[in-house]
């Protein structure tokens, strides 16, 4: 009986300890999830502030351009008015000259000389006092035109957008290359790792010595595609489009009406069973890789994405199919 009681007490103690360990693990997981959610919320808030700032800047530039256009129009109107006044002044001067010539007919030399003495001679440079004003206004109009051209250039720059061409070291013909590099990010096994993929430059790299023992890790990226691209390091290019907006659309390779396709390819992300979170990115169908990079070093990994019916409506989707994507601009 005594041994049974001891055994029962030991079993109960073990159960309580296991339950406590389980609760502690759940608390840690819950805390990690809360931290990750808060980080995502902060990132979204930062992006919203950035969008609002850019929109306000564009509105200010448009308003300033409209003010300059109005001022230019006003100056042009004044210029035309002064030109009309100048023309009328010349006509009056011509009429006065004709009248004086008529009066001179039949005059004696003495009266003619007296008339000449009584005339007020005006220097040629003072004959039209409006000329300096007209010249100044013309110069002002030219300056305003130059300022408007600068504003137009600024508005054009503000109407561009930037996107990453994942899986390609070049940009499409409709865009300009900002820089090219290699895809990187956190290691796929790291708990609490950063989810996003980065396009890392391969030139002009600037690094600083670190004495910290706790750091985030930055790794390269590899295709986990189980085809000819397996274990190859992924390249990328940051491109500037001449159009103001761009969007990645999954599950299609066709852009909506009025939008231009920058590139199309495969929707890729990390593996669901791995510790590290990831995100969906549109990888160019070329799936270009860095030369001589077939060594299996892992890092930030990229897998094809396939459909899973259930909460995903089928049709139009079909389970187990590889998902395409397209990047569009407008």
CSV table of C-alpha atoms in Angstrom, one decimal:
chain,number,residue,atom,x,y,z
A,1,UNK,CA,0.0,0.0,0.0
A,2,UNK,CA,2.8,2.3,0.9
A,3,UNK,CA,4.6,1.7,-2.4
A,4,UNK,CA,1.3,2.3,-4.3
A,5,UNK,CA,0.9,5.6,-2.7
A,6,UNK,CA,4.5,6.6,-3.5
A,7,UNK,CA,4.0,5.5,-7.1
A,8,UNK,CA,0.8,7.4,-7.4
A,9,UNK,CA,2.3,10.6,-5.9
A,10,UNK,CA,5.3,10.3,-8.3
A,11,UNK,CA,2.9,10.0,-11.3
A,12,UNK,CA,0.9,13.0,-10.3
A,13,UNK,CA,4.0,15.0,-9.8
A,14,UNK,CA,5.2,14.1,-13.3
A,15,UNK,CA,1.9,15.1,-14.8
A,16,UNK,CA,1.9,18.4,-13.1
A,17,UNK,CA,5.5,19.1,-14.2
A,18,UNK,CA,4.7,18.1,-17.8
A,19,UNK,CA,1.6,20.4,-17.8
A,20,UNK,CA,3.7,23.2,-16.5
A,21,UNK,CA,6.3,22.7,-19.2
A,22,UNK,CA,3.6,22.6,-21.8
A,23,UNK,CA,2.1,25.8,-20.5
A,24,UNK,CA,5.5,27.5,-20.5
A,25,UNK,CA,6.1,26.4,-24.2
A,26,UNK,CA,2.7,27.7,-25.2
A,27,UNK,CA,3.4,31.0,-23.5
A,28,UNK,CA,6.7,31.4,-25.3
A,29,UNK,CA,5.0,30.6,-28.7
A,30,UNK,CA,2.2,33.0,-27.9
A,31,UNK,CA,4.7,35.8,-26.9
A,32,UNK,CA,6.7,35.2,-30.1
A,33,UNK,CA,3.5,35.5,-32.2
A,34,UNK,CA,2.5,38.7,-30.5
A,35,UNK,CA,5.9,40.2,-31.1
A,36,UNK,CA,5.8,39.2,-34.8
A,37,UNK,CA,2.3,40.6,-35.3
A,38,UNK,CA,3.3,43.9,-33.6
A,39,UNK,CA,6.3,44.1,-35.9
A,40,UNK,CA,4.1,43.6,-39.0
A,41,UNK,CA,1.6,46.2,-37.7
A,42,UNK,CA,4.5,48.7,-37.3
A,43,UNK,CA,5.7,48.0,-40.8
A,44,UNK,CA,2.3,48.6,-42.3
A,45,UNK,CA,2.0,51.8,-40.4
A,46,UNK,CA,5.3,53.0,-41.7
A,47,UNK,CA,4.3,52.2,-45.3
A,48,UNK,CA,1.1,54.1,-44.9
A,49,UNK,CA,2.9,57.1,-43.6
A,50,UNK,CA,5.3,56.9,-46.6
A,51,UNK,CA,2.5,56.7,-49.1
A,52,UNK,CA,0.7,59.7,-47.5
A,53,UNK,CA,3.9,61.7,-47.6
A,54,UNK,CA,4.6,61.0,-51.2
A,55,UNK,CA,1.0,61.8,-52.1
A,56,UNK,CA,1.2,65.1,-50.3
A,57,UNK,CA,4.5,66.0,-52.0
A,58,UNK,CA,2.9,65.3,-55.4
A,59,UNK,CA,-0.1,67.4,-54.6
A,60,UNK,CA,2.1,70.3,-53.6
A,61,UNK,CA,4.1,70.1,-56.8
A,62,UNK,CA,1.0,70.0,-58.9
A,63,UNK,CA,-0.4,73.1,-57.0
A,64,UNK,CA,2.8,74.9,-57.4
A,65,UNK,CA,2.9,74.2,-61.1
A,66,UNK,CA,-0.6,75.5,-61.5
A,67,UNK,CA,0.4,78.7,-59.7
A,68,UNK,CA,3.3,79.2,-62.0
A,69,UNK,CA,1.1,78.6,-65.1
A,70,UNK,CA,-1.3,81.2,-63.9
A,71,UNK,CA,1.5,83.7,-63.3
A,72,UNK,CA,2.9,83.0,-66.7
A,73,UNK,CA,-0.5,83.6,-68.3
A,74,UNK,CA,-0.8,86.9,-66.4
A,75,UNK,CA,2.6,88.1,-67.6
A,76,UNK,CA,1.9,87.1,-71.2
A,77,UNK,CA,-1.4,89.1,-71.0
A,78,UNK,CA,0.5,92.1,-69.7
A,79,UNK,CA,3.1,91.7,-72.4
A,80,UNK,CA,0.5,91.7,-75.1
A,81,UNK,CA,-1.2,94.8,-73.6
A,82,UNK,CA,2.1,96.7,-73.5
A,83,UNK,CA,2.8,95.7,-77.1
A,84,UNK,CA,-0.5,97.1,-78.2
A,85,UNK,CA,0.2,100.3,-76.3
A,86,UNK,CA,3.6,100.6,-77.9
A,87,UNK,CA,2.1,100.2,-81.4
A,88,UNK,CA,-0.5,102.9,-80.7
A,89,UNK,CA,2.3,105.2,-79.4
A,90,UNK,CA,4.2,104.8,-82.6
A,91,UNK,CA,1.1,105.6,-84.7
A,92,UNK,CA,0.5,108.8,-82.7
A,93,UNK,CA,4.1,109.8,-83.1
A,94,UNK,CA,3.8,109.3,-86.8
A,95,UNK,CA,0.6,111.4,-87.0
A,96,UNK,CA,2.3,114.2,-85.0
A,97,UNK,CA,5.2,114.3,-87.4
A,98,UNK,CA,2.8,114.5,-90.4
A,99,UNK,CA,1.0,117.4,-88.7
A,100,UNK,CA,4.2,119.3,-88.1
A,101,UNK,CA,5.2,118.9,-91.7
A,102,UNK,CA,1.9,120.3,-92.8
A,103,UNK,CA,2.4,123.4,-90.5
A,104,UNK,CA,5.8,124.0,-91.9
A,105,UNK,CA,4.5,124.5,-95.5
A,106,UNK,CA,4.3,128.2,-96.3
A,107,UNK,CA,6.3,129.3,-93.3
A,108,UNK,CA,9.0,132.0,-93.7
A,109,UNK,CA,12.6,131.1,-92.6
A,110,UNK,CA,12.2,133.2,-89.5
A,111,UNK,CA,8.9,131.5,-88.4
A,112,UNK,CA,10.4,128.1,-89.2
A,113,UNK,CA,13.4,128.8,-87.1
A,114,UNK,CA,11.2,129.9,-84.3
A,115,UNK,CA,9.2,126.8,-84.5
A,116,UNK,CA,12.4,124.7,-84.4
A,117,UNK,CA,13.6,126.6,-81.4
A,118,UNK,CA,10.3,125.9,-79.6
A,119,UNK,CA,10.4,122.1,-80.3
A,120,UNK,CA,11.5,119.7,-77.7
A,121,UNK,CA,14.0,117.3,-79.0
A,122,UNK,CA,14.0,113.8,-77.6
A,123,UNK,CA,17.0,111.4,-77.8
A,124,UNK,CA,16.5,108.3,-79.8
A,125,UNK,CA,16.9,106.1,-76.7
A,126,UNK,CA,14.1,107.9,-75.0
A,127,UNK,CA,11.7,107.8,-77.9
A,128,UNK,CA,9.8,104.9,-76.5
A,129,UNK,CA,9.8,104.7,-72.6
A,130,UNK,CA,7.9,101.4,-72.6
A,131,UNK,CA,10.7,99.5,-74.3
A,132,UNK,CA,12.7,98.8,-71.1
A,133,UNK,CA,9.4,97.6,-69.4
A,134,UNK,CA,8.6,95.3,-72.3
A,135,UNK,CA,12.2,93.9,-72.3
A,136,UNK,CA,12.0,93.2,-68.6
A,137,UNK,CA,8.6,91.5,-69.0
A,138,UNK,CA,10.0,89.4,-71.8
A,139,UNK,CA,12.9,88.3,-69.6
A,140,UNK,CA,10.5,87.4,-66.8
A,141,UNK,CA,8.4,85.3,-69.2
A,142,UNK,CA,11.5,83.4,-70.2
A,143,UNK,CA,12.5,82.8,-66.6
A,144,UNK,CA,9.0,81.5,-65.9
A,145,UNK,CA,9.1,79.2,-68.8
A,146,UNK,CA,12.4,77.7,-67.6
A,147,UNK,CA,10.9,77.2,-64.1
A,148,UNK,CA,7.9,75.5,-65.6
A,149,UNK,CA,10.2,73.1,-67.4
A,150,UNK,CA,12.0,72.3,-64.2
A,151,UNK,CA,8.6,71.7,-62.5
A,152,UNK,CA,7.5,69.4,-65.4
A,153,UNK,CA,10.7,67.4,-65.0
A,154,UNK,CA,10.1,67.1,-61.3
A,155,UNK,CA,6.6,65.9,-61.8
A,156,UNK,CA,7.9,63.3,-64.3
A,157,UNK,CA,10.3,62.0,-61.7
A,158,UNK,CA,7.6,61.8,-59.1
A,159,UNK,CA,5.5,59.8,-61.6
A,160,UNK,CA,7.9,56.8,-61.6
A,161,UNK,CA,7.9,53.7,-59.5
A,162,UNK,CA,10.4,51.0,-58.4
A,163,UNK,CA,10.0,47.3,-58.4
A,164,UNK,CA,12.3,44.2,-58.0
A,165,UNK,CA,12.7,41.8,-60.8
A,166,UNK,CA,13.3,38.7,-58.8
A,167,UNK,CA,15.1,35.9,-60.7
A,168,UNK,CA,16.6,38.3,-63.3
A,169,UNK,CA,19.8,40.5,-63.3
A,170,UNK,CA,18.3,42.8,-65.9
A,171,UNK,CA,15.2,45.0,-66.3
A,172,UNK,CA,12.5,44.9,-69.0
A,173,UNK,CA,12.8,47.3,-71.9
A,174,UNK,CA,10.2,49.6,-70.3
A,175,UNK,CA,12.2,50.2,-67.1
A,176,UNK,CA,15.7,51.4,-66.1
A,177,UNK,CA,18.1,49.4,-64.1
A,178,UNK,CA,18.8,50.9,-60.6
A,179,UNK,CA,21.1,48.1,-59.5
A,180,UNK,CA,21.4,44.3,-59.8
A,181,UNK,CA,22.5,41.8,-57.2
A,182,UNK,CA,21.6,38.6,-55.4
A,183,UNK,CA,18.5,37.6,-53.4
A,184,UNK,CA,19.1,37.2,-49.6
A,185,UNK,CA,17.4,37.1,-46.3
A,186,UNK,CA,17.3,35.2,-43.0
A,187,UNK,CA,18.1,31.5,-42.7
A,188,UNK,CA,15.2,29.1,-43.2
A,189,UNK,CA,15.7,27.4,-39.8
A,190,UNK,CA,15.8,30.6,-37.7
A,191,UNK,CA,12.9,31.2,-35.3
A,192,UNK,CA,11.8,34.8,-35.3
A,193,UNK,CA,13.8,35.5,-38.5
A,194,UNK,CA,12.9,38.3,-40.9
A,195,UNK,CA,10.3,37.2,-43.4
A,196,UNK,CA,11.1,39.4,-46.4
A,197,UNK,CA,13.5,38.7,-49.2
A,198,UNK,CA,16.2,41.3,-50.1
A,199,UNK,CA,17.9,42.2,-53.3
A,200,UNK,CA,21.5,42.5,-52.1
A,201,UNK,CA,23.9,44.6,-54.2
A,202,UNK,CA,27.2,43.0,-55.3
A,203,UNK,CA,29.2,46.2,-55.7
A,204,UNK,CA,29.7,49.2,-53.5
A,205,UNK,CA,29.1,47.0,-50.4
A,206,UNK,CA,29.7,48.9,-47.1
A,207,UNK,CA,30.1,46.7,-44.0
A,208,UNK,CA,31.2,47.6,-40.4
A,209,UNK,CA,32.9,45.5,-37.7
A,210,UNK,CA,30.5,44.2,-35.0
A,211,UNK,CA,31.3,43.2,-31.5
A,212,UNK,CA,27.8,42.2,-30.6
A,213,UNK,CA,27.0,38.6,-29.7
A,214,UNK,CA,23.3,38.8,-30.6
A,215,UNK,CA,22.7,39.7,-34.2
A,216,UNK,CA,20.3,38.9,-37.0
A,217,UNK,CA,21.9,36.8,-39.8
A,218,UNK,CA,21.9,37.6,-43.5
A,219,UNK,CA,22.2,34.7,-45.9
A,220,UNK,CA,22.0,34.2,-49.6
A,221,UNK,CA,19.1,32.6,-51.3
A,222,UNK,CA,18.7,29.3,-53.3
A,223,UNK,CA,16.1,27.7,-55.5
A,224,UNK,CA,14.6,24.6,-54.0
A,225,UNK,CA,12.8,23.8,-57.2
A,226,UNK,CA,13.7,20.2,-57.7
A,227,UNK,CA,14.6,20.9,-61.4
A,228,UNK,CA,17.6,22.3,-63.3
A,229,UNK,CA,17.6,25.3,-61.0
A,230,UNK,CA,17.9,23.3,-57.7
A,231,UNK,CA,20.4,24.8,-55.2
A,232,UNK,CA,21.3,27.7,-57.6
A,233,UNK,CA,21.8,31.1,-56.0
A,234,UNK,CA,19.0,33.5,-57.1
A,235,UNK,CA,19.8,36.9,-58.7
A,236,UNK,CA,17.7,40.0,-58.8
A,237,UNK,CA,17.4,43.5,-60.3
A,238,UNK,CA,15.9,46.7,-58.9
A,239,UNK,CA,14.2,48.6,-61.7
A,240,UNK,CA,12.6,52.0,-62.1
A,241,UNK,CA,9.5,52.1,-64.3
A,242,UNK,CA,8.3,55.2,-66.1
A,243,UNK,CA,4.9,54.5,-64.7
A,244,UNK,CA,3.8,55.7,-61.3
A,245,UNK,CA,2.1,52.5,-60.0
A,246,UNK,CA,3.1,48.8,-60.0
A,247,UNK,CA,1.4,45.7,-58.6
A,248,UNK,CA,2.2,42.0,-58.4
A,249,UNK,CA,-0.8,39.8,-59.3
A,250,UNK,CA,-0.7,36.1,-58.5
A,251,UNK,CA,-2.3,33.3,-60.4
A,252,UNK,CA,-2.2,35.0,-63.8
A,253,UNK,CA,0.3,36.2,-66.4
A,254,UNK,CA,-2.0,38.8,-67.9
A,255,UNK,CA,-2.3,42.4,-66.7
A,256,UNK,CA,-5.7,44.2,-66.4
A,257,UNK,CA,-6.7,46.5,-69.2
A,258,UNK,CA,-4.7,49.7,-69.2
A,259,UNK,CA,-1.8,48.1,-67.4
A,260,UNK,CA,1.6,47.1,-68.8
A,261,UNK,CA,3.3,43.8,-68.0
A,262,UNK,CA,6.8,44.3,-66.6
A,263,UNK,CA,7.5,40.6,-66.3
A,264,UNK,CA,5.8,37.3,-65.5
A,265,UNK,CA,6.9,34.1,-63.8
A,266,UNK,CA,6.3,31.9,-60.8
A,267,UNK,CA,4.9,32.7,-57.4
A,268,UNK,CA,7.5,31.4,-54.9
A,269,UNK,CA,8.0,31.4,-51.1
A,270,UNK,CA,9.6,29.5,-48.3
A,271,UNK,CA,8.6,26.0,-47.2
A,272,UNK,CA,5.6,25.8,-44.8
A,273,UNK,CA,7.3,23.3,-42.4
A,274,UNK,CA,10.4,25.5,-41.9
A,275,UNK,CA,10.8,27.6,-38.8
A,276,UNK,CA,11.4,30.9,-40.5
A,277,UNK,CA,8.5,32.8,-42.0
A,278,UNK,CA,8.7,34.0,-45.6
A,279,UNK,CA,6.6,36.0,-48.1
A,280,UNK,CA,5.3,35.4,-51.6
A,281,UNK,CA,7.3,37.0,-54.4
A,282,UNK,CA,7.0,36.8,-58.2
A,283,UNK,CA,10.1,35.2,-59.6
A,284,UNK,CA,10.9,35.9,-63.3
A,285,UNK,CA,10.2,32.9,-65.5
A,286,UNK,CA,13.8,33.0,-66.5
A,287,UNK,CA,14.8,32.0,-63.0
A,288,UNK,CA,18.3,33.3,-63.6
A,289,UNK,CA,20.9,32.2,-61.1
A,290,UNK,CA,24.5,33.3,-60.3
A,291,UNK,CA,27.1,31.4,-62.2
A,292,UNK,CA,28.9,28.5,-60.5
A,293,UNK,CA,26.5,28.6,-57.5
A,294,UNK,CA,25.2,25.1,-57.5
A,295,UNK,CA,26.6,24.3,-54.0
A,296,UNK,CA,23.9,23.4,-51.5
A,297,UNK,CA,24.5,26.2,-48.9
A,298,UNK,CA,20.8,26.8,-48.2
A,299,UNK,CA,20.0,30.1,-46.5
A,300,UNK,CA,16.8,31.9,-47.6
A,301,UNK,CA,15.0,29.4,-49.8
A,302,UNK,CA,12.5,29.6,-52.6
A,303,UNK,CA,9.9,27.0,-53.4
A,304,UNK,CA,7.3,26.9,-56.1
A,305,UNK,CA,3.8,27.6,-54.8
A,306,UNK,CA,0.9,25.1,-55.5
A,307,UNK,CA,-2.8,25.5,-55.0
A,308,UNK,CA,-4.7,23.7,-52.2
A,309,UNK,CA,-8.5,23.6,-52.6
A,310,UNK,CA,-10.7,24.1,-49.6
A,311,UNK,CA,-10.9,27.7,-48.5
A,312,UNK,CA,-9.4,28.4,-51.9
A,313,UNK,CA,-12.3,28.4,-54.3
A,314,UNK,CA,-12.1,25.5,-56.8
A,315,UNK,CA,-13.0,26.3,-59.6
A,316,UNK,CA,-11.5,28.6,-60.8
A,317,UNK,CA,-8.5,27.1,-59.0
A,318,UNK,CA,-7.5,23.5,-59.2
A,319,UNK,CA,-5.7,21.7,-56.4
A,320,UNK,CA,-2.0,20.8,-56.8
A,321,UNK,CA,-1.3,23.3,-59.7
A,322,UNK,CA,1.8,25.5,-59.8
A,323,UNK,CA,0.9,29.2,-59.4
A,324,UNK,CA,2.0,31.8,-61.9
A,325,UNK,CA,2.3,35.6,-61.4
A,326,UNK,CA,2.8,38.9,-63.2
A,327,UNK,CA,4.1,42.3,-62.3
A,328,UNK,CA,2.1,45.1,-63.9
A,329,UNK,CA,2.6,48.9,-64.0
A,330,UNK,CA,0.4,51.9,-64.9
